[in-house]
C-alpha cells in the first residue's frame, strides 16, 4: 500500500499537461488573467544560430532555423528583439514552438504579435513589410502583423483553434521570402512572435493538475485505513 502511494505520487510528474503560456524572447512573467495568476515561461536565454533546438524543462520547446546573412552578425547571437520592454522572438526562416505530452482534445491557441521593427512615420523606416505564414494544422498564409494590428507598435492577439490527437501541438512560422529584407535596415525580416497561449476548450484537465490531486486523495484514502489499523494494533498490544 505504501508502495502504491509512492507510485501514485511519483507518477504525478509524468502526466500530461493541458495548457502552455510562453513569453517569446522574454523572461518568465507572471500575469493575472480572469482572477488567476498565469505564468508565461520565457525563452530569453535561448540564442539564435543557423539551426537551434531548445527543450524547456516542462513539456515544450522551440526550434529556429536560418541566418540573417546581411546583418553583419556572424555569431547569430540573439534573435530576441524588444521595444519598451515588449519582447518578441524573431527567426530568419522558420520558427517552430511545440508542446508535447498534451492531453488530446480541442484547444484555443492565441498568438500575440506586435510589429516592433518598423515605424509609422513617413521616413524610410516605415517602408518595411513583414509577411509570413502560420501553420497550426491549417495554414494562415501571408500574415502581416502591421496590417492585422492596424499599425506598428500595437499589440494584436490572433485566435486559432487546434485539435490535438497525438499529444503534440506544433505552431510553425515560415518566412516564404515575401516582404522586405532591407528596410529599415538589413536583417529584420522573418517571422516574429511575442507570446503564445495554449488553453483547453474542455473544462477539466483530467490528466493534468486535477487528476494528480485525485491520485493524492486515492493514495491518502488507501493509506489512512491502513494507518488506523496499524495504530489500533499498536494500542491493542
Ligand atoms: C501607428 O499608427 C497607428 C494607427 O494610426 C497607431 O494606433 C499606433 O499607435 C502608431 N504606432 C506608433 C508606434 O506610433
Ligand atoms: C473556435 O471554436 C469555437 C467553438 O467551436 C468557436 O466558437 C470559435 O469561433 C472558434 N474560433 C476560431 C478562431 O476559429
Ligand atoms: C507593442 C506593445 O506590445 N506594447 C506594449 C508594451 O508594454 C506596455 C506595458 O508594459 C503595453 O502598454 C504596450 O501595449
PDB file of C-alpha atoms and ligand atoms in Angstrom:
ATOM      1  CA  UNK A   1       0.000   0.000   0.000  1.00  0.00           C
ATOM      2  CA  UNK A   2       2.826   2.344   0.825  1.00  0.00           C
ATOM      3  CA  UNK A   3       4.428   1.366  -2.466  1.00  0.00           C
ATOM      4  CA  UNK A   4       1.204   2.137  -4.305  1.00  0.00           C
ATOM      5  CA  UNK A   5       1.042   5.536  -2.614  1.00  0.00           C
ATOM      6  CA  UNK A   6       4.622   6.248  -3.588  1.00  0.00           C
ATOM      7  CA  UNK A   7       3.924   5.159  -7.163  1.00  0.00           C
ATOM      8  CA  UNK A   8       0.907   7.465  -7.378  1.00  0.00           C
ATOM      9  CA  UNK A   9       2.978  10.344  -6.046  1.00  0.00           C
ATOM     10  CA  UNK A  10       5.895   9.751  -8.403  1.00  0.00           C
ATOM     11  CA  UNK A  11       3.560   9.472 -11.379  1.00  0.00           C
ATOM     12  CA  UNK A  12       2.305  12.997 -10.881  1.00  0.00           C
ATOM     13  CA  UNK A  13       5.281  14.381 -12.739  1.00  0.00           C
ATOM     14  CA  UNK A  14       4.776  12.228 -15.804  1.00  0.00           C
ATOM     15  CA  UNK A  15       1.190  13.146 -16.523  1.00  0.00           C
ATOM     16  CA  UNK A  16       0.212  15.293 -19.471  1.00  0.00           C
ATOM     17  CA  UNK A  17      -0.454  18.986 -19.270  1.00  0.00           C
ATOM     18  CA  UNK A  18      -3.204  20.899 -20.981  1.00  0.00           C
ATOM     19  CA  UNK A  19      -2.034  24.471 -21.168  1.00  0.00           C
ATOM     20  CA  UNK A  20       1.059  26.424 -22.093  1.00  0.00           C
ATOM     21  CA  UNK A  21       1.972  30.106 -21.934  1.00  0.00           C
ATOM     22  CA  UNK A  22       5.191  31.375 -23.460  1.00  0.00           C
ATOM     23  CA  UNK A  23       6.707  34.852 -23.343  1.00  0.00           C
ATOM     24  CA  UNK A  24       8.647  34.687 -26.614  1.00  0.00           C
ATOM     25  CA  UNK A  25      12.079  36.302 -26.460  1.00  0.00           C
ATOM     26  CA  UNK A  26      11.432  37.470 -22.884  1.00  0.00           C
ATOM     27  CA  UNK A  27      11.841  36.300 -19.311  1.00  0.00           C
ATOM     28  CA  UNK A  28       9.410  34.407 -17.097  1.00  0.00           C
ATOM     29  CA  UNK A  29       6.452  36.660 -16.449  1.00  0.00           C
ATOM     30  CA  UNK A  30       3.525  36.260 -14.069  1.00  0.00           C
ATOM     31  CA  UNK A  31       0.346  37.795 -15.417  1.00  0.00           C
ATOM     32  CA  UNK A  32      -3.126  37.986 -13.921  1.00  0.00           C
ATOM     33  CA  UNK A  33      -5.942  36.850 -16.183  1.00  0.00           C
ATOM     34  CA  UNK A  34      -9.534  36.228 -15.064  1.00  0.00           C
ATOM     35  CA  UNK A  35      -8.537  36.466 -11.401  1.00  0.00           C
ATOM     36  CA  UNK A  36      -5.927  33.786 -11.887  1.00  0.00           C
ATOM     37  CA  UNK A  37      -2.191  34.027 -11.955  1.00  0.00           C
ATOM     38  CA  UNK A  38      -0.743  32.771 -15.245  1.00  0.00           C
ATOM     39  CA  UNK A  39       2.957  32.074 -15.632  1.00  0.00           C
ATOM     40  CA  UNK A  40       4.364  32.938 -19.032  1.00  0.00           C
ATOM     41  CA  UNK A  41       7.538  30.904 -19.376  1.00  0.00           C
ATOM     42  CA  UNK A  42      10.289  32.933 -21.008  1.00  0.00           C
ATOM     43  CA  UNK A  43      12.849  31.833 -23.589  1.00  0.00           C
ATOM     44  CA  UNK A  44      15.095  34.899 -23.461  1.00  0.00           C
ATOM     45  CA  UNK A  45      18.135  32.783 -22.680  1.00  0.00           C
ATOM     46  CA  UNK A  46      17.793  30.809 -25.922  1.00  0.00           C
ATOM     47  CA  UNK A  47      20.156  32.146 -28.563  1.00  0.00           C
ATOM     48  CA  UNK A  48      19.687  32.110 -32.295  1.00  0.00           C
ATOM     49  CA  UNK A  49      22.021  30.203 -34.532  1.00  0.00           C
ATOM     50  CA  UNK A  50      21.535  28.863 -38.044  1.00  0.00           C
ATOM     51  CA  UNK A  51      19.771  25.844 -36.563  1.00  0.00           C
ATOM     52  CA  UNK A  52      18.690  25.741 -32.956  1.00  0.00           C
ATOM     53  CA  UNK A  53      16.637  23.248 -30.976  1.00  0.00           C
ATOM     54  CA  UNK A  54      15.640  24.107 -27.435  1.00  0.00           C
ATOM     55  CA  UNK A  55      13.734  21.948 -24.979  1.00  0.00           C
ATOM     56  CA  UNK A  56      12.366  23.685 -21.915  1.00  0.00           C
ATOM     57  CA  UNK A  57      12.220  21.874 -18.580  1.00  0.00           C
ATOM     58  CA  UNK A  58       8.492  21.401 -18.930  1.00  0.00           C
ATOM     59  CA  UNK A  59       6.810  19.767 -21.976  1.00  0.00           C
ATOM     60  CA  UNK A  60       7.632  22.388 -24.615  1.00  0.00           C
ATOM     61  CA  UNK A  61      10.392  23.757 -26.770  1.00  0.00           C
ATOM     62  CA  UNK A  62      11.252  25.643 -29.898  1.00  0.00           C
ATOM     63  CA  UNK A  63      13.318  25.221 -32.993  1.00  0.00           C
ATOM     64  CA  UNK A  64      14.624  28.030 -35.117  1.00  0.00           C
ATOM     65  CA  UNK A  65      16.435  27.965 -38.441  1.00  0.00           C
ATOM     66  CA  UNK A  66      18.032  30.423 -40.822  1.00  0.00           C
ATOM     67  CA  UNK A  67      20.741  33.007 -40.828  1.00  0.00           C
ATOM     68  CA  UNK A  68      20.320  36.715 -41.410  1.00  0.00           C
ATOM     69  CA  UNK A  69      23.115  36.790 -43.985  1.00  0.00           C
ATOM     70  CA  UNK A  70      23.338  40.558 -44.208  1.00  0.00           C
ATOM     71  CA  UNK A  71      23.214  41.686 -40.586  1.00  0.00           C
ATOM     72  CA  UNK A  72      26.987  41.674 -40.010  1.00  0.00           C
ATOM     73  CA  UNK A  73      26.444  39.361 -37.052  1.00  0.00           C
ATOM     74  CA  UNK A  74      28.233  36.127 -37.828  1.00  0.00           C
ATOM     75  CA  UNK A  75      27.581  34.683 -34.392  1.00  0.00           C
ATOM     76  CA  UNK A  76      23.810  34.889 -34.792  1.00  0.00           C
ATOM     77  CA  UNK A  77      23.932  35.754 -31.147  1.00  0.00           C
ATOM     78  CA  UNK A  78      20.360  36.713 -30.378  1.00  0.00           C
ATOM     79  CA  UNK A  79      17.073  36.596 -32.125  1.00  0.00           C
ATOM     80  CA  UNK A  80      15.153  38.220 -29.325  1.00  0.00           C
ATOM     81  CA  UNK A  81      14.110  41.791 -30.020  1.00  0.00           C
ATOM     82  CA  UNK A  82      12.434  44.228 -27.690  1.00  0.00           C
ATOM     83  CA  UNK A  83      10.780  47.623 -27.702  1.00  0.00           C
ATOM     84  CA  UNK A  84       9.939  49.363 -24.428  1.00  0.00           C
ATOM     85  CA  UNK A  85      10.115  46.113 -22.563  1.00  0.00           C
ATOM     86  CA  UNK A  86       7.898  44.247 -25.027  1.00  0.00           C
ATOM     87  CA  UNK A  87       9.826  41.271 -26.254  1.00  0.00           C
ATOM     88  CA  UNK A  88       9.477  39.142 -29.346  1.00  0.00           C
ATOM     89  CA  UNK A  89      11.354  36.274 -30.906  1.00  0.00           C
ATOM     90  CA  UNK A  90      12.499  36.646 -34.487  1.00  0.00           C
ATOM     91  CA  UNK A  91      13.721  33.928 -36.805  1.00  0.00           C
ATOM     92  CA  UNK A  92      15.145  34.438 -40.300  1.00  0.00           C
ATOM     93  CA  UNK A  93      13.444  31.411 -41.854  1.00  0.00           C
ATOM     94  CA  UNK A  94      11.362  29.078 -39.701  1.00  0.00           C
ATOM     95  CA  UNK A  95      10.359  29.212 -36.076  1.00  0.00           C
ATOM     96  CA  UNK A  96       8.501  26.308 -34.509  1.00  0.00           C
ATOM     97  CA  UNK A  97       7.100  26.159 -30.997  1.00  0.00           C
ATOM     98  CA  UNK A  98       5.982  22.716 -29.907  1.00  0.00           C
ATOM     99  CA  UNK A  99       4.175  21.433 -26.868  1.00  0.00           C
ATOM    100  CA  UNK A 100       4.263  17.709 -26.199  1.00  0.00           C
ATOM    101  CA  UNK A 101       2.596  15.457 -23.600  1.00  0.00           C
ATOM    102  CA  UNK A 102      -0.556  17.495 -24.122  1.00  0.00           C
ATOM    103  CA  UNK A 103      -3.836  15.858 -23.281  1.00  0.00           C
ATOM    104  CA  UNK A 104      -5.735  15.132 -26.504  1.00  0.00           C
ATOM    105  CA  UNK A 105      -8.707  17.387 -27.234  1.00  0.00           C
ATOM    106  CA  UNK A 106      -9.717  20.755 -28.621  1.00  0.00           C
ATOM    107  CA  UNK A 107      -7.596  23.772 -27.762  1.00  0.00           C
ATOM    108  CA  UNK A 108      -7.666  27.508 -28.111  1.00  0.00           C
ATOM    109  CA  UNK A 109      -4.375  28.930 -29.346  1.00  0.00           C
ATOM    110  CA  UNK A 110      -3.805  32.661 -29.080  1.00  0.00           C
ATOM    111  CA  UNK A 111      -0.806  34.189 -30.779  1.00  0.00           C
ATOM    112  CA  UNK A 112       0.324  37.647 -29.680  1.00  0.00           C
ATOM    113  CA  UNK A 113       2.173  39.879 -32.119  1.00  0.00           C
ATOM    114  CA  UNK A 114       3.448  43.437 -32.308  1.00  0.00           C
ATOM    115  CA  UNK A 115       5.456  44.860 -35.173  1.00  0.00           C
ATOM    116  CA  UNK A 116       8.311  46.499 -33.325  1.00  0.00           C
ATOM    117  CA  UNK A 117      10.906  46.887 -36.059  1.00  0.00           C
ATOM    118  CA  UNK A 118       9.161  49.309 -38.412  1.00  0.00           C
ATOM    119  CA  UNK A 119       7.769  52.787 -37.751  1.00  0.00           C
ATOM    120  CA  UNK A 120       4.557  54.613 -38.656  1.00  0.00           C
ATOM    121  CA  UNK A 121       6.171  57.824 -39.757  1.00  0.00           C
ATOM    122  CA  UNK A 122       6.975  58.910 -43.273  1.00  0.00           C
ATOM    123  CA  UNK A 123      10.650  58.059 -43.089  1.00  0.00           C
ATOM    124  CA  UNK A 124      12.243  55.107 -44.843  1.00  0.00           C
ATOM    125  CA  UNK A 125      11.890  53.158 -41.561  1.00  0.00           C
ATOM    126  CA  UNK A 126       8.188  52.815 -42.277  1.00  0.00           C
ATOM    127  CA  UNK A 127       8.731  51.112 -45.622  1.00  0.00           C
ATOM    128  CA  UNK A 128       9.341  47.649 -44.208  1.00  0.00           C
ATOM    129  CA  UNK A 129       6.814  44.876 -44.821  1.00  0.00           C
ATOM    130  CA  UNK A 130       6.929  41.613 -42.923  1.00  0.00           C
ATOM    131  CA  UNK A 131       4.880  38.784 -44.395  1.00  0.00           C
ATOM    132  CA  UNK A 132       4.994  35.189 -43.209  1.00  0.00           C
ATOM    133  CA  UNK A 133       2.884  32.035 -42.994  1.00  0.00           C
ATOM    134  CA  UNK A 134       1.482  30.443 -39.834  1.00  0.00           C
ATOM    135  CA  UNK A 135       0.820  26.699 -39.645  1.00  0.00           C
ATOM    136  CA  UNK A 136      -1.309  25.255 -36.862  1.00  0.00           C
ATOM    137  CA  UNK A 137      -2.647  22.174 -38.584  1.00  0.00           C
ATOM    138  CA  UNK A 138      -4.208  24.567 -41.095  1.00  0.00           C
ATOM    139  CA  UNK A 139      -2.320  27.301 -42.873  1.00  0.00           C
ATOM    140  CA  UNK A 140      -2.663  31.031 -42.476  1.00  0.00           C
ATOM    141  CA  UNK A 141      -0.750  32.426 -45.455  1.00  0.00           C
ATOM    142  CA  UNK A 142       0.775  35.859 -45.901  1.00  0.00           C
ATOM    143  CA  UNK A 143       0.253  37.077 -42.351  1.00  0.00           C
ATOM    144  CA  UNK A 144       1.253  40.715 -41.846  1.00  0.00           C
ATOM    145  CA  UNK A 145       1.411  41.943 -38.212  1.00  0.00           C
ATOM    146  CA  UNK A 146       1.229  45.607 -39.165  1.00  0.00           C
ATOM    147  CA  UNK A 147      -1.980  45.132 -41.210  1.00  0.00           C
ATOM    148  CA  UNK A 148      -3.502  42.858 -38.574  1.00  0.00           C
ATOM    149  CA  UNK A 149      -2.839  45.315 -35.725  1.00  0.00           C
ATOM    150  CA  UNK A 150      -3.696  48.447 -37.705  1.00  0.00           C
ATOM    151  CA  UNK A 151      -0.251  49.964 -37.349  1.00  0.00           C
ATOM    152  CA  UNK A 152       3.172  49.301 -35.941  1.00  0.00           C
ATOM    153  CA  UNK A 153       3.986  49.239 -32.232  1.00  0.00           C
ATOM    154  CA  UNK A 154       0.477  47.960 -31.481  1.00  0.00           C
ATOM    155  CA  UNK A 155      -0.191  44.571 -29.969  1.00  0.00           C
ATOM    156  CA  UNK A 156      -2.590  42.180 -31.651  1.00  0.00           C
ATOM    157  CA  UNK A 157      -3.809  38.782 -30.469  1.00  0.00           C
ATOM    158  CA  UNK A 158      -4.889  36.318 -33.166  1.00  0.00           C
ATOM    159  CA  UNK A 159      -7.020  33.333 -32.095  1.00  0.00           C
ATOM    160  CA  UNK A 160      -6.877  29.849 -33.612  1.00  0.00           C
ATOM    161  CA  UNK A 161      -8.490  26.542 -32.783  1.00  0.00           C
ATOM    162  CA  UNK A 162      -6.415  23.411 -32.710  1.00  0.00           C
ATOM    163  CA  UNK A 163      -7.267  19.766 -32.228  1.00  0.00           C
ATOM    164  CA  UNK A 164      -4.635  17.623 -30.524  1.00  0.00           C
ATOM    165  CA  UNK A 165      -4.825  13.904 -31.329  1.00  0.00           C
ATOM    166  CA  UNK A 166      -1.324  12.571 -30.628  1.00  0.00           C
ATOM    167  CA  UNK A 167      -0.401  14.791 -27.653  1.00  0.00           C
ATOM    168  CA  UNK A 168       1.687  17.189 -29.735  1.00  0.00           C
ATOM    169  CA  UNK A 169       0.778  20.698 -30.803  1.00  0.00           C
ATOM    170  CA  UNK A 170       3.102  22.427 -33.207  1.00  0.00           C
ATOM    171  CA  UNK A 171       2.977  26.086 -34.146  1.00  0.00           C
ATOM    172  CA  UNK A 172       5.199  26.910 -37.095  1.00  0.00           C
ATOM    173  CA  UNK A 173       6.034  30.288 -38.566  1.00  0.00           C
ATOM    174  CA  UNK A 174       7.579  30.296 -42.006  1.00  0.00           C
ATOM    175  CA  UNK A 175       9.091  33.130 -43.993  1.00  0.00           C
ATOM    176  CA  UNK A 176       8.400  32.330 -47.644  1.00  0.00           C
ATOM    177  CA  UNK A 177      10.542  35.147 -48.989  1.00  0.00           C
ATOM    178  CA  UNK A 178       7.819  37.791 -49.171  1.00  0.00           C
ATOM    179  CA  UNK A 179       8.054  41.299 -47.724  1.00  0.00           C
ATOM    180  CA  UNK A 180      11.164  43.408 -47.496  1.00  0.00           C
ATOM    181  CA  UNK A 181      14.657  42.443 -46.489  1.00  0.00           C
ATOM    182  CA  UNK A 182      16.457  45.811 -46.467  1.00  0.00           C
ATOM    183  CA  UNK A 183      14.070  48.257 -44.719  1.00  0.00           C
ATOM    184  CA  UNK A 184      14.547  49.867 -42.300  1.00  0.00           C
ATOM    185  CA  UNK A 185      17.838  48.040 -42.075  1.00  0.00           C
ATOM    186  CA  UNK A 186      19.303  44.726 -43.072  1.00  0.00           C
ATOM    187  CA  UNK A 187      18.331  41.683 -41.055  1.00  0.00           C
ATOM    188  CA  UNK A 188      14.817  42.494 -39.867  1.00  0.00           C
ATOM    189  CA  UNK A 189      12.828  40.033 -41.964  1.00  0.00           C
ATOM    190  CA  UNK A 190      11.477  36.653 -40.950  1.00  0.00           C
ATOM    191  CA  UNK A 191       8.616  35.669 -38.664  1.00  0.00           C
ATOM    192  CA  UNK A 192       8.266  37.375 -35.291  1.00  0.00           C
ATOM    193  CA  UNK A 193       6.066  36.480 -32.329  1.00  0.00           C
ATOM    194  CA  UNK A 194       5.589  37.961 -28.845  1.00  0.00           C
ATOM    195  CA  UNK A 195       3.657  35.405 -26.824  1.00  0.00           C
ATOM    196  CA  UNK A 196       1.710  32.170 -27.104  1.00  0.00           C
ATOM    197  CA  UNK A 197      -1.305  30.946 -25.130  1.00  0.00           C
ATOM    198  CA  UNK A 198      -2.500  27.363 -25.353  1.00  0.00           C
ATOM    199  CA  UNK A 199      -5.606  26.618 -23.306  1.00  0.00           C
ATOM    200  CA  UNK A 200      -8.037  23.716 -23.457  1.00  0.00           C
ATOM    201  CA  UNK A 201     -11.622  24.187 -24.690  1.00  0.00           C
ATOM    202  CA  UNK A 202     -12.616  21.255 -22.483  1.00  0.00           C
ATOM    203  CA  UNK A 203     -13.472  22.091 -18.873  1.00  0.00           C
ATOM    204  CA  UNK A 204     -11.404  19.813 -16.718  1.00  0.00           C
ATOM    205  CA  UNK A 205      -7.948  18.670 -17.445  1.00  0.00           C
ATOM    206  CA  UNK A 206      -8.253  15.025 -16.455  1.00  0.00           C
ATOM    207  CA  UNK A 207      -4.607  14.131 -16.962  1.00  0.00           C
ATOM    208  CA  UNK A 208      -3.161  17.384 -15.615  1.00  0.00           C
ATOM    209  CA  UNK A 209      -3.386  19.094 -12.236  1.00  0.00           C
ATOM    210  CA  UNK A 210      -6.854  17.809 -11.366  1.00  0.00           C
ATOM    211  CA  UNK A 211      -6.002  14.154 -11.622  1.00  0.00           C
ATOM    212  CA  UNK A 212      -2.759  14.467  -9.728  1.00  0.00           C
ATOM    213  CA  UNK A 213      -4.827  15.761  -6.809  1.00  0.00           C
ATOM    214  CA  UNK A 214      -7.134  12.802  -7.239  1.00  0.00           C
ATOM    215  CA  UNK A 215      -4.118  10.496  -7.174  1.00  0.00           C
ATOM    216  CA  UNK A 216      -3.054  12.001  -3.872  1.00  0.00           C
ATOM    217  CA  UNK A 217      -6.549  11.612  -2.438  1.00  0.00           C
ATOM    218  CA  UNK A 218      -6.660   7.982  -3.573  1.00  0.00           C
ATOM    219  CA  UNK A 219      -3.218   7.464  -2.024  1.00  0.00           C
ATOM    220  CA  UNK A 220      -4.295   9.027   1.268  1.00  0.00           C
ATOM    221  CA  UNK A 221      -7.631   7.204   1.079  1.00  0.00           C
ATOM    222  CA  UNK A 222      -5.916   3.850   0.787  1.00  0.00           C
ATOM    223  CA  UNK A 223      -3.174   4.624   3.301  1.00  0.00           C
ATOM    224  CA  UNK A 224      -5.424   6.116   6.033  1.00  0.00           C
ATOM    225  CA  UNK A 225      -7.357   2.924   6.971  1.00  0.00           C
ATOM    226  CA  UNK A 226      -4.067   1.062   6.929  1.00  0.00           C
ATOM    227  CA  UNK A 227      -2.516   3.580   9.346  1.00  0.00           C
ATOM    228  CA  UNK A 228      -5.540   3.455  11.650  1.00  0.00           C
ATOM    229  CA  UNK A 229      -5.327  -0.338  11.621  1.00  0.00           C
ATOM    230  CA  UNK A 230      -1.618  -0.108  12.473  1.00  0.00           C
ATOM    231  CA  UNK A 231      -2.296   2.307  15.350  1.00  0.00           C
ATOM    232  CA  UNK A 232      -5.063   0.051  16.651  1.00  0.00           C
ATOM    233  CA  UNK A 233      -2.724  -2.936  16.554  1.00  0.00           C
ATOM    234  CA  UNK A 234      -0.070  -0.995  18.462  1.00  0.00           C
ATOM    235  CA  UNK A 235      -2.610   0.255  21.040  1.00  0.00           C
ATOM    236  CA  UNK A 236      -4.098  -3.213  21.473  1.00  0.00           C
ATOM    237  CA  UNK A 237      -0.671  -4.574  22.284  1.00  0.00           C
TER     238      UNK A 237
HETATM  239  C1  LIG B   1       0.919  53.692 -35.617  1.00  0.00           C
HETATM  240  O1  LIG B   1      -0.306  54.099 -36.168  1.00  0.00           O
HETATM  241  C2  LIG B   1      -1.455  53.510 -35.553  1.00  0.00           C
HETATM  242  C3  LIG B   1      -2.683  53.896 -36.324  1.00  0.00           C
HETATM  243  O2  LIG B   1      -2.686  55.256 -36.641  1.00  0.00           O
HETATM  244  C4  LIG B   1      -1.460  53.933 -34.081  1.00  0.00           C
HETATM  245  O3  LIG B   1      -2.585  53.402 -33.437  1.00  0.00           O
HETATM  246  C5  LIG B   1      -0.205  53.431 -33.425  1.00  0.00           C
HETATM  247  O4  LIG B   1      -0.171  53.796 -32.060  1.00  0.00           O
HETATM  248  C6  LIG B   1       1.004  54.004 -34.123  1.00  0.00           C
HETATM  249  N1  LIG B   1       2.212  53.394 -33.569  1.00  0.00           N
HETATM  250  C7  LIG B   1       3.212  54.117 -33.062  1.00  0.00           C
HETATM  251  C8  LIG B   1       4.385  53.375 -32.567  1.00  0.00           C
HETATM  252  O5  LIG B   1       3.179  55.340 -33.033  1.00  0.00           O
HETATM  253  C1  LIG B   2     -13.115  28.046 -32.145  1.00  0.00           C
HETATM  254  O1  LIG B   2     -14.161  27.138 -31.881  1.00  0.00           O
HETATM  255  C2  LIG B   2     -15.230  27.724 -31.143  1.00  0.00           C
HETATM  256  C3  LIG B   2     -16.208  26.631 -30.789  1.00  0.00           C
HETATM  257  O2  LIG B   2     -16.476  25.801 -31.862  1.00  0.00           O
HETATM  258  C4  LIG B   2     -15.857  28.828 -31.972  1.00  0.00           C
HETATM  259  O3  LIG B   2     -16.890  29.434 -31.254  1.00  0.00           O
HETATM  260  C5  LIG B   2     -14.788  29.863 -32.298  1.00  0.00           C
HETATM  261  O4  LIG B   2     -15.304  30.862 -33.147  1.00  0.00           O
HETATM  262  C6  LIG B   2     -13.592  29.212 -32.967  1.00  0.00           C
HETATM  263  N1  LIG B   2     -12.519  30.186 -33.089  1.00  0.00           N
HETATM  264  C7  LIG B   2     -11.798  30.323 -34.190  1.00  0.00           C
HETATM  265  C8  LIG B   2     -10.716  31.349 -34.144  1.00  0.00           C
HETATM  266  O5  LIG B   2     -11.959  29.645 -35.191  1.00  0.00           O
HETATM  267  C1  LIG B   3       3.770  46.939 -28.712  1.00  0.00           C
HETATM  268  C2  LIG B   3       3.394  46.524 -27.362  1.00  0.00           C
HETATM  269  O1  LIG B   3       3.223  45.352 -27.069  1.00  0.00           O
HETATM  270  N1  LIG B   3       3.291  47.486 -26.478  1.00  0.00           N
HETATM  271  C3  LIG B   3       3.067  47.233 -25.088  1.00  0.00           C
HETATM  272  C4  LIG B   3       4.354  47.312 -24.311  1.00  0.00           C
HETATM  273  O2  LIG B   3       4.107  47.133 -22.938  1.00  0.00           O
HETATM  274  C5  LIG B   3       3.228  48.090 -22.378  1.00  0.00           C
HETATM  275  C6  LIG B   3       3.100  47.784 -20.916  1.00  0.00           C
HETATM  276  O3  LIG B   3       4.319  47.364 -20.384  1.00  0.00           O
HETATM  277  C7  LIG B   3       1.877  47.997 -23.060  1.00  0.00           C
HETATM  278  O4  LIG B   3       1.024  49.006 -22.548  1.00  0.00           O
HETATM  279  C8  LIG B   3       2.048  48.198 -24.540  1.00  0.00           C
HETATM  280  O5  LIG B   3       0.808  47.989 -25.187  1.00  0.00           O
END
